[in-house]
CSV table of C-alpha atoms in Angstrom, one decimal:
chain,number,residue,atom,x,y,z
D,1,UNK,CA,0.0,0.0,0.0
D,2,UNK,CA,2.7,2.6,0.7
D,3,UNK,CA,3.7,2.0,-3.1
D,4,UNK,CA,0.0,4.1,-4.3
D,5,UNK,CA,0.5,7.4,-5.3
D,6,UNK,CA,-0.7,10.3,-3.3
D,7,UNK,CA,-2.6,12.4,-5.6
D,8,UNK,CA,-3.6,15.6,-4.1
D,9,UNK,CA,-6.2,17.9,-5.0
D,10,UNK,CA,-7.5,21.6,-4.3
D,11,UNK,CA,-10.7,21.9,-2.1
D,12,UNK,CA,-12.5,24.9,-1.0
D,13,UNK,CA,-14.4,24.8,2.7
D,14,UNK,CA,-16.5,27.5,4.7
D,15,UNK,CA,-12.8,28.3,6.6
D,16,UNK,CA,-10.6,28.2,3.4
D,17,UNK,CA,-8.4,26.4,0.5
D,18,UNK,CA,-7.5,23.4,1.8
D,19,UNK,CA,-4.8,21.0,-0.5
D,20,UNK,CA,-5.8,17.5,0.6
D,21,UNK,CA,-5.3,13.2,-1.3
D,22,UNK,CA,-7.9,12.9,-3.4
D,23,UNK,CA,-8.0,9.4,-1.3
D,24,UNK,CA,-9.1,10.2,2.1
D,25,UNK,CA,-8.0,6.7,3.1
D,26,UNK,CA,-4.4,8.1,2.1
D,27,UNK,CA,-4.6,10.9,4.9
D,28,UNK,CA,-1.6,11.9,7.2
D,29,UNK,CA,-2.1,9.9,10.3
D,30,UNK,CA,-1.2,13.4,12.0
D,31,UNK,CA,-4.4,15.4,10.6
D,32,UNK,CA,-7.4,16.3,12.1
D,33,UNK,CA,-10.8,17.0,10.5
D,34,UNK,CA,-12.3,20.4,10.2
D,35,UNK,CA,-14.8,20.8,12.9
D,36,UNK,CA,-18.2,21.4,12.9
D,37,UNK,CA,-18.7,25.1,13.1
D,38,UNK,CA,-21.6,26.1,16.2
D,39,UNK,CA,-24.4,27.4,14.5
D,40,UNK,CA,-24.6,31.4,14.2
D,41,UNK,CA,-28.2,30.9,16.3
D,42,UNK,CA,-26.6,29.1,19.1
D,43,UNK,CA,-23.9,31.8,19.6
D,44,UNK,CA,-25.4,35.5,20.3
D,45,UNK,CA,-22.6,37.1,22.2
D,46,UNK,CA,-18.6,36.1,21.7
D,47,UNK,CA,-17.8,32.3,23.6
D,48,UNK,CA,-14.6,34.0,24.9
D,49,UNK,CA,-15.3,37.6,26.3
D,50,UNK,CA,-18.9,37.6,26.2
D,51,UNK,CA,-19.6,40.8,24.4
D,52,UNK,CA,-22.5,40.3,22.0
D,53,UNK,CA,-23.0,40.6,18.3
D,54,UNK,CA,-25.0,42.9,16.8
D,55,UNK,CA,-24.1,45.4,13.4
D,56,UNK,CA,-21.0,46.7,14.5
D,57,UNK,CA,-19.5,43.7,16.8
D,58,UNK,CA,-19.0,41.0,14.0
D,59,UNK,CA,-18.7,36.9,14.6
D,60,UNK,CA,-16.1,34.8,13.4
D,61,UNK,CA,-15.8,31.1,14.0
D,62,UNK,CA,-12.2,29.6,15.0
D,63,UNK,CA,-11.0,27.2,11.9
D,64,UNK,CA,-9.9,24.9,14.8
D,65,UNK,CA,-11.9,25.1,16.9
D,66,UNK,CA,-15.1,25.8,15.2
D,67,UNK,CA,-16.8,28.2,18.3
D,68,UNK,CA,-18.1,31.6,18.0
D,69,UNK,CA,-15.7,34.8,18.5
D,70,UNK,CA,-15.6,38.3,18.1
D,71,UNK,CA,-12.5,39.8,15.8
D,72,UNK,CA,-10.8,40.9,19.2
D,73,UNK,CA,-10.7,37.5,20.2
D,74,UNK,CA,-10.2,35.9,16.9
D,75,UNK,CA,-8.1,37.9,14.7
D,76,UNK,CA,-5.0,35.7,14.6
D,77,UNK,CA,-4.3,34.0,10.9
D,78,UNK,CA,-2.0,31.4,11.7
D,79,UNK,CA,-1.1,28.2,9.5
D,80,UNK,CA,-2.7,25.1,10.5
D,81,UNK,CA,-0.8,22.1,8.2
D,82,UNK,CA,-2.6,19.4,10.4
D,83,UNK,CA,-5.4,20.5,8.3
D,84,UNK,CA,-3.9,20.7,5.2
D,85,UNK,CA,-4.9,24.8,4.8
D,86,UNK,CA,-3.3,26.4,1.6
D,87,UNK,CA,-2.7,29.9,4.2
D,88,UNK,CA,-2.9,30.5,7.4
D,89,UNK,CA,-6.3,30.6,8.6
D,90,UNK,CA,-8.3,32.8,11.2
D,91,UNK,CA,-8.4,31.1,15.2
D,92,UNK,CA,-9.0,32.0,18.8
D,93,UNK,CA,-6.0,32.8,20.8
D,94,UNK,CA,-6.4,29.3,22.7
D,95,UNK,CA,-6.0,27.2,19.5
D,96,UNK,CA,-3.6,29.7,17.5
D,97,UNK,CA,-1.2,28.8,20.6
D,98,UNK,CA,-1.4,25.3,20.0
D,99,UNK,CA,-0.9,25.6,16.3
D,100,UNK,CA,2.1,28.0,16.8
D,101,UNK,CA,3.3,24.9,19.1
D,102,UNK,CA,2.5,22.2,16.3
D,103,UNK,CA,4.7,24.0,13.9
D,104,UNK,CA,8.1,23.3,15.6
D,105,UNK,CA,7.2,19.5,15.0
D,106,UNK,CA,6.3,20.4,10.9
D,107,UNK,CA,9.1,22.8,10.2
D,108,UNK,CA,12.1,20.7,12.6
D,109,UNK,CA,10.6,17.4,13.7
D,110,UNK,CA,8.9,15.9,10.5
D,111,UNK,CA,12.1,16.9,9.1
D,112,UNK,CA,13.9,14.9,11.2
D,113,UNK,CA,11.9,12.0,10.9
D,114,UNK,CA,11.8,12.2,7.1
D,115,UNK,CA,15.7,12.2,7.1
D,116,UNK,CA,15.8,16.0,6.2
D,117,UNK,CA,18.9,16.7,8.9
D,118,UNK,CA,21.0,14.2,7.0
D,119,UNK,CA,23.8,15.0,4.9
D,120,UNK,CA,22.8,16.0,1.3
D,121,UNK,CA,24.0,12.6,-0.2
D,122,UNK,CA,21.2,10.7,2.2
D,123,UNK,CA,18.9,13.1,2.0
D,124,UNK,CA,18.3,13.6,-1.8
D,125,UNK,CA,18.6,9.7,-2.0
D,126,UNK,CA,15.7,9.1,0.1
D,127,UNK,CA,17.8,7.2,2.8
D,128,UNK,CA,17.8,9.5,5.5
D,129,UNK,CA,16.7,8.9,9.0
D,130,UNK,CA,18.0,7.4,12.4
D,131,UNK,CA,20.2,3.8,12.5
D,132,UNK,CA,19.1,1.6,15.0
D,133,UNK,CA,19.8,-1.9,16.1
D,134,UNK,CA,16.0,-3.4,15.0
D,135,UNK,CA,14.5,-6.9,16.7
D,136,UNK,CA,11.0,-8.8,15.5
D,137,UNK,CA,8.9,-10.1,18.8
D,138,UNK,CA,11.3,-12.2,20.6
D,139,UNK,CA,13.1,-13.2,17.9
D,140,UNK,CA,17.7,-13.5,19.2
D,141,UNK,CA,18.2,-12.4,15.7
D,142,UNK,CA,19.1,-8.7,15.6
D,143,UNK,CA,19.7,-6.4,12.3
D,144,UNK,CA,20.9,-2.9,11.7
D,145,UNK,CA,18.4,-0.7,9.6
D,146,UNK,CA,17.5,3.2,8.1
D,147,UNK,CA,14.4,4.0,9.9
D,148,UNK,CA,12.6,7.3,8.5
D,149,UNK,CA,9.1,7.9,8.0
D,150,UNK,CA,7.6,7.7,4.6
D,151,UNK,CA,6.4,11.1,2.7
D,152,UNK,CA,3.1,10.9,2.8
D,153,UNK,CA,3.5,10.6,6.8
D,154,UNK,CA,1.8,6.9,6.8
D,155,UNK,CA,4.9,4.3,6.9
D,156,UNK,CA,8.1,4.0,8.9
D,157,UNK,CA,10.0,2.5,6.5
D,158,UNK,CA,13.5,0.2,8.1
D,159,UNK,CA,15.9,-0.8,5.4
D,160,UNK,CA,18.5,-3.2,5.9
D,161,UNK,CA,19.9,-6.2,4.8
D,162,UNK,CA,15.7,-7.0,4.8
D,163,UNK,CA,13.0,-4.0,4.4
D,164,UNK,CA,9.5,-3.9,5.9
D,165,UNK,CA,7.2,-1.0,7.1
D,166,UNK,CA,5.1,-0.2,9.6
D,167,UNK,CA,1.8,1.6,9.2
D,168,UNK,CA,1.7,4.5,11.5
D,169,UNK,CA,-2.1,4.0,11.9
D,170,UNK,CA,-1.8,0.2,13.3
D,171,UNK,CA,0.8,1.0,16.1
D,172,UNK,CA,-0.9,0.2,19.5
D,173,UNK,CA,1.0,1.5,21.7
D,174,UNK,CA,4.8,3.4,21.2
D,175,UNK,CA,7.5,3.9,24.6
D,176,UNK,CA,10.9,5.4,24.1
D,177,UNK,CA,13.7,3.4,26.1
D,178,UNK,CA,16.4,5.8,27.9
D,179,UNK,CA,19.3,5.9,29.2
D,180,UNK,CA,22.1,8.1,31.4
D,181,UNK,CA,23.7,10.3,28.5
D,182,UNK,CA,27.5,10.9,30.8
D,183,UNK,CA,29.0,7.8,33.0
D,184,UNK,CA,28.2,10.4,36.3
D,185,UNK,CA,24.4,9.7,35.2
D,186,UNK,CA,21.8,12.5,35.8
D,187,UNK,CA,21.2,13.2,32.4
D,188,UNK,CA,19.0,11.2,30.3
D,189,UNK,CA,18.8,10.7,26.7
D,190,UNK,CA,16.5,8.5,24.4
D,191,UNK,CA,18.5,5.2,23.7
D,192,UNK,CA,15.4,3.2,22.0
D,193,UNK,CA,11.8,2.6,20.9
D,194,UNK,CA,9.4,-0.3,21.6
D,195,UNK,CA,6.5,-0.6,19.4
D,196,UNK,CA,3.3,-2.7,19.2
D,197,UNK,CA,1.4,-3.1,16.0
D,198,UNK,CA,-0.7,-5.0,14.0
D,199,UNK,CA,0.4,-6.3,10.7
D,200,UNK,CA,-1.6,-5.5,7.4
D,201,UNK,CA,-4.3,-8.1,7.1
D,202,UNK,CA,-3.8,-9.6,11.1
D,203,UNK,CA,-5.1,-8.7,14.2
D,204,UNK,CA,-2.4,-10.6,16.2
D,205,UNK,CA,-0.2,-7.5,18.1
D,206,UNK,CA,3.7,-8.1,17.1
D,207,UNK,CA,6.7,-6.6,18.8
D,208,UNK,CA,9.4,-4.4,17.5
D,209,UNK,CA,12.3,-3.3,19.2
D,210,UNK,CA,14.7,-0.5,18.4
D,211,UNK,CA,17.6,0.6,20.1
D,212,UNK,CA,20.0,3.4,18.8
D,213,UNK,CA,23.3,1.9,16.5
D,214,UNK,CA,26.6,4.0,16.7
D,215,UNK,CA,25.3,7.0,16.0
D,216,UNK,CA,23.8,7.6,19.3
D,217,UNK,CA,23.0,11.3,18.9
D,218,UNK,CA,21.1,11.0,15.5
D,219,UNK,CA,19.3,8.4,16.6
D,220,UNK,CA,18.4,10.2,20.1
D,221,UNK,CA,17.3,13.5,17.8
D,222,UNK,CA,15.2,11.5,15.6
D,223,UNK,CA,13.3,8.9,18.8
D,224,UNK,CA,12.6,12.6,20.6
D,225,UNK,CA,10.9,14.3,17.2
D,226,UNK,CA,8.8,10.3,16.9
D,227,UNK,CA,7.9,11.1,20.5
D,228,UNK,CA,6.0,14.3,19.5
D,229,UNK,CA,4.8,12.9,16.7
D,230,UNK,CA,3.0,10.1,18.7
D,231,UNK,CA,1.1,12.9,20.7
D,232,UNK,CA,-0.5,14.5,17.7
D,233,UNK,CA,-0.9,10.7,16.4
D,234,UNK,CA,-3.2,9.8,19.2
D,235,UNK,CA,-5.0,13.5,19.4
D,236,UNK,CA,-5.7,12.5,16.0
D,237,UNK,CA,-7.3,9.2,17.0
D,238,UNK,CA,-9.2,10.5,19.6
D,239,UNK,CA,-10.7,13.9,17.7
């Protein structure tokens, strides 16, 4: 499946141009759906300082959020990638906050993930990412591997000796593995990654273990940007 092309197309909604796979099925596993806006009847005065609407105090609904505010408290325009806006789109202070905070994780993170902090040579070649030391269930048999996640967000893709990917949507349940970063201990740095998942086409959970190869500060940098990523991966599951 991560072999189908992901055809995008142009879409216009009530809160803007939004550039999204003409497959929905083939959606980033970090979006989020555009809310249901409250009804312009159900929302007579602002939801966040109360003053009410009438000719000259104007409504506006948050593109996040969805409520009712006036243009004091809803005049930001901030870009909102999680749902796949063309420009950055009108929200309440609350959620322009969080989306200001999601955009470390698009412009540095997903980067890192992707392979994008590599050097050029790895990075135009597709074969960026962190090296880690990768182990199936309980399986004695180790092998090094490239993990980085796939373009389209959906896969992370380990090569090796072997190849196989993991479907961001099936993981279960993801816990990063640390250890002391200096011998005098105190500090501690991301060392690993455990994973549960299901298999395309089984239900039966399987194991995979990943701890960080030589490079133990590329591989710590790209396990902390996959632990943000899992936050917005299960605010997406649960929205």
């Amino acid at each position: 499946m991560s072999s189908v092309p992901d055809g995008k197309k142009l879409v216009r909604s009530p809160s803007g141009l939004r550039m999204v796979p003409e497959n929905g099925a083939f959606n980033s596993p970090f979006s989020l759906d555009e809310p249901q806006w409250v009804p312009d009847k159900e929302c007579p005065s602002c939801m966040q300082c109360t003053k009410k609407f009438d000719f000259l105090t104007r409504k506006h609904h948050c593109r996040r959020c969805g409520r009712c505010f006036c243009d004091k408290c809803c005049s930001k325009k901030v870009t909102l990638p999680r749902m796949c806006f063309v420009d950055p789109v009108r929200q309440c202070g609350e959620c322009s906050r969080v989306s200001q905070k999601e955009m470390e994780f698009y412009d540095k993170q997903l980067k890192v993930l992707m392979g994008g902090t590599s050097s050029l040579t790895r990075y135009t070649s597709g074969l960026g990412g962190g090296t880690f030391i990768v182990t199936l269930g309980t399986s004695e048999k180790s092998e090094t591997m490239m993990c980085r996640l796939s373009n389209n967000h959906r896969y992370l893709f380990l090569d090796g000796e072997s190849h196989f990917e993991v479907e961001l949507s099936r993981i279960s349940s993801m816990q990063v593995l640390t250890e002391e970063s200096t011998p005098e201990g105190g500090n501690c740095r991301a060392s690993g990654m455990l994973l549960h998942y299901k298999p395309m086409g089984s239900q039966d959970p399987k194991q995979l273990r990943m701890e960080a190869a030589e490079d133990k500060k590329t591989a710590s940098s790209w396990l902390a940007a996959m632990h943000k990523g899992a936050k917005l991966l299960y605010e997406a599951r649960d929205q």
